[in-house]
């Protein structure tokens, strides 16, 4: 045999193919084979015997022709005897023919029947007219099922090319050709069984066999016109949804969470935080109201206007008469009423708490603009005689356009008031007033607090930076803070606008007290200026007083300087006094108990004016006081000699 090949190219793109290669037997002039490459990318190889087509092989892709390969065998008359096709997921279909009529179809899931489907192999036999006569299915679990079909009663369609969302559809008809039932297996494993009456669908049930979705079954019922009347859905988590329809429009929905046959909720609360949800719809199927009963016994009632929420009422375990439970219920509130505008955006909310307090919230375009809190006020806005549940009567809070707090006013039960200012939600200043009248005057009885006004300021982070307090007696206290830690305090007694103390000495025996603190806010030093001119300085270590010094600045006293030191336990150690005539006395203590009294006569004179001694020492022991005088101070014993070296001696 001598062969010759020729190739034709579609250079002008006039045909659906790119090229055709033909092989001819030069001895007979008959075609032996052809090879055609199509525009869409598939390739067909045809084989001929004595010029008659006996086989063609179609090689393509799922995207181009719906399969990867198809081999067709032909008889001498050109009729197909078998067609073998490999589809997506290695689904293999082999069809056998006699005289052009299909006699058998073999479907195999994978080369060895080990593919992804629940079955391994399906064999269909066909009658003389090509209709399905029997179907034998071998499942992956080894079971075999056999279906026998009467002529003209059943129709089965297979989606070999997988261009549909189902694998096959079985439809049964009666003797008149009217549809009785239809079973569909979808690609995702869902099985749908539909029943018909007089050709009209009356019910259908879908089962999620492959567990692809969050539901197990959906059962739908239809009226005689095929219009839906109700639908029941059982979800994977045990919840159920029952839907009623009026002329095909949803009218009511009931959702239950794992209830038993008597409608009782499960002891563990079920899969959802609610027991039951009832939703009603208007004639157009638009939601009109919804009732939700939660596991904790609380209830929520929602009203809708044209499908937009208009009002919500929440109740905490109230009885049939609307009374709250004696134990307070599951929530800290009795009732919450929320209202919305035409767009469903919240406008206001009222909350009544178990303790009788109330909160009223206003919203602007869904952003909170103001909140008013009241403590058990009556219908006329009067607070209760017992003070109510809270230490305050009313709290008014205002917010900026972004819903960030800007100011807050609090009126307490004792009549005091607190005004707070905020900058970008961070407290910047606080003013506290004690029962002031409309003109800002404090009450004659001093009010509920020992102060008239407290002004507190904060830094950009909301950390306190300073505080000013004006007390009822006219004294003032100014406190400075560093990163929230008190660093210095200044107290003034009724000073005028120029800082001068009052002529009558004021309310306190001192004019000014300055107190300083270390980095931890622990007192380190305190300076006090008294009305009589005495200045006192106190030194502290780790908060413990270690030394005090007093000085008679204006010489109103018989002494010039007083000094006291303390031991590490806080007991007085030494008291020293320098008098105006330069005499000095020391009181020496041991663990807080006086042990010695040392007198130094600067003029060398005793209290009778006799120059008999320069130093007199009195020691206190178990035998009582013992006094020793010294003409020469240097004759003192070493333990007392150190006192002579002090700066003020």
PDB file of N, CA and C in Angstrom, residues 192 202 229 239 251 263 312 338 358 399 427 436 496 503 599 647:
ATOM      1  N   UNK A 192     -34.635  15.833  44.863  1.00  0.00           N
ATOM      2  CA  UNK A 192     -35.953  16.460  44.909  1.00  0.00           C
ATOM      3  C   UNK A 192     -36.998  15.505  44.346  1.00  0.00           C
ATOM      4  N   UNK A 202     -48.448  19.222  43.366  1.00  0.00           N
ATOM      5  CA  UNK A 202     -49.154  19.356  44.643  1.00  0.00           C
ATOM      6  C   UNK A 202     -48.203  19.297  45.837  1.00  0.00           C
ATOM      7  N   UNK A 229     -48.695  26.861  49.067  1.00  0.00           N
ATOM      8  CA  UNK A 229     -49.539  27.152  50.228  1.00  0.00           C
ATOM      9  C   UNK A 229     -48.758  27.084  51.542  1.00  0.00           C
ATOM     10  N   UNK A 239     -33.407  23.194  64.202  1.00  0.00           N
ATOM     11  CA  UNK A 239     -34.439  24.223  64.146  1.00  0.00           C
ATOM     12  C   UNK A 239     -35.371  23.956  62.970  1.00  0.00           C
ATOM     13  N   UNK A 251     -47.619  34.732  54.156  1.00  0.00           N
ATOM     14  CA  UNK A 251     -48.468  35.435  55.117  1.00  0.00           C
ATOM     15  C   UNK A 251     -47.967  35.288  56.552  1.00  0.00           C
ATOM     16  N   UNK A 263     -44.211  20.949  71.836  1.00  0.00           N
ATOM     17  CA  UNK A 263     -43.866  22.358  71.692  1.00  0.00           C
ATOM     18  C   UNK A 263     -42.966  22.890  72.779  1.00  0.00           C
ATOM     19  N   UNK A 312     -40.023  48.775  68.272  1.00  0.00           N
ATOM     20  CA  UNK A 312     -39.646  47.517  68.917  1.00  0.00           C
ATOM     21  C   UNK A 312     -39.932  47.627  70.406  1.00  0.00           C
ATOM     22  N   UNK A 338     -38.232  50.958  71.468  1.00  0.00           N
ATOM     23  CA  UNK A 338     -37.372  51.623  70.484  1.00  0.00           C
ATOM     24  C   UNK A 338     -38.224  52.035  69.294  1.00  0.00           C
ATOM     25  N   UNK A 358     -35.014  54.965  84.776  1.00  0.00           N
ATOM     26  CA  UNK A 358     -35.402  55.037  83.377  1.00  0.00           C
ATOM     27  C   UNK A 358     -34.318  55.743  82.579  1.00  0.00           C
ATOM     28  N   UNK A 399     -24.314  64.444  73.038  1.00  0.00           N
ATOM     29  CA  UNK A 399     -23.296  63.888  72.146  1.00  0.00           C
ATOM     30  C   UNK A 399     -23.150  64.781  70.913  1.00  0.00           C
ATOM     31  N   UNK A 427     -12.785  63.413  78.691  1.00  0.00           N
ATOM     32  CA  UNK A 427     -13.171  64.418  79.670  1.00  0.00           C
ATOM     33  C   UNK A 427     -12.117  65.526  79.737  1.00  0.00           C
ATOM     34  N   UNK A 436     -26.384  75.145  94.721  1.00  0.00           N
ATOM     35  CA  UNK A 436     -26.402  76.574  94.397  1.00  0.00           C
ATOM     36  C   UNK A 436     -27.765  76.930  93.822  1.00  0.00           C
ATOM     37  N   UNK A 496      -8.328  87.419  99.268  1.00  0.00           N
ATOM     38  CA  UNK A 496      -9.087  88.245  98.334  1.00  0.00           C
ATOM     39  C   UNK A 496      -8.531  88.064  96.925  1.00  0.00           C
ATOM     40  N   UNK A 503      -8.772  90.086 107.227  1.00  0.00           N
ATOM     41  CA  UNK A 503      -8.339  90.765 108.447  1.00  0.00           C
ATOM     42  C   UNK A 503      -8.682  89.968 109.702  1.00  0.00           C
ATOM     43  N   UNK A 599      19.158  72.041 128.673  1.00  0.00           N
ATOM     44  CA  UNK A 599      18.971  73.489 128.566  1.00  0.00           C
ATOM     45  C   UNK A 599      20.341  74.144 128.380  1.00  0.00           C
ATOM     46  N   UNK A 647      23.342  73.724 114.016  1.00  0.00           N
ATOM     47  CA  UNK A 647      23.508  75.016 113.353  1.00  0.00           C
ATOM     48  C   UNK A 647      22.953  76.174 114.163  1.00  0.00           C
TER      49      UNK A 647
END
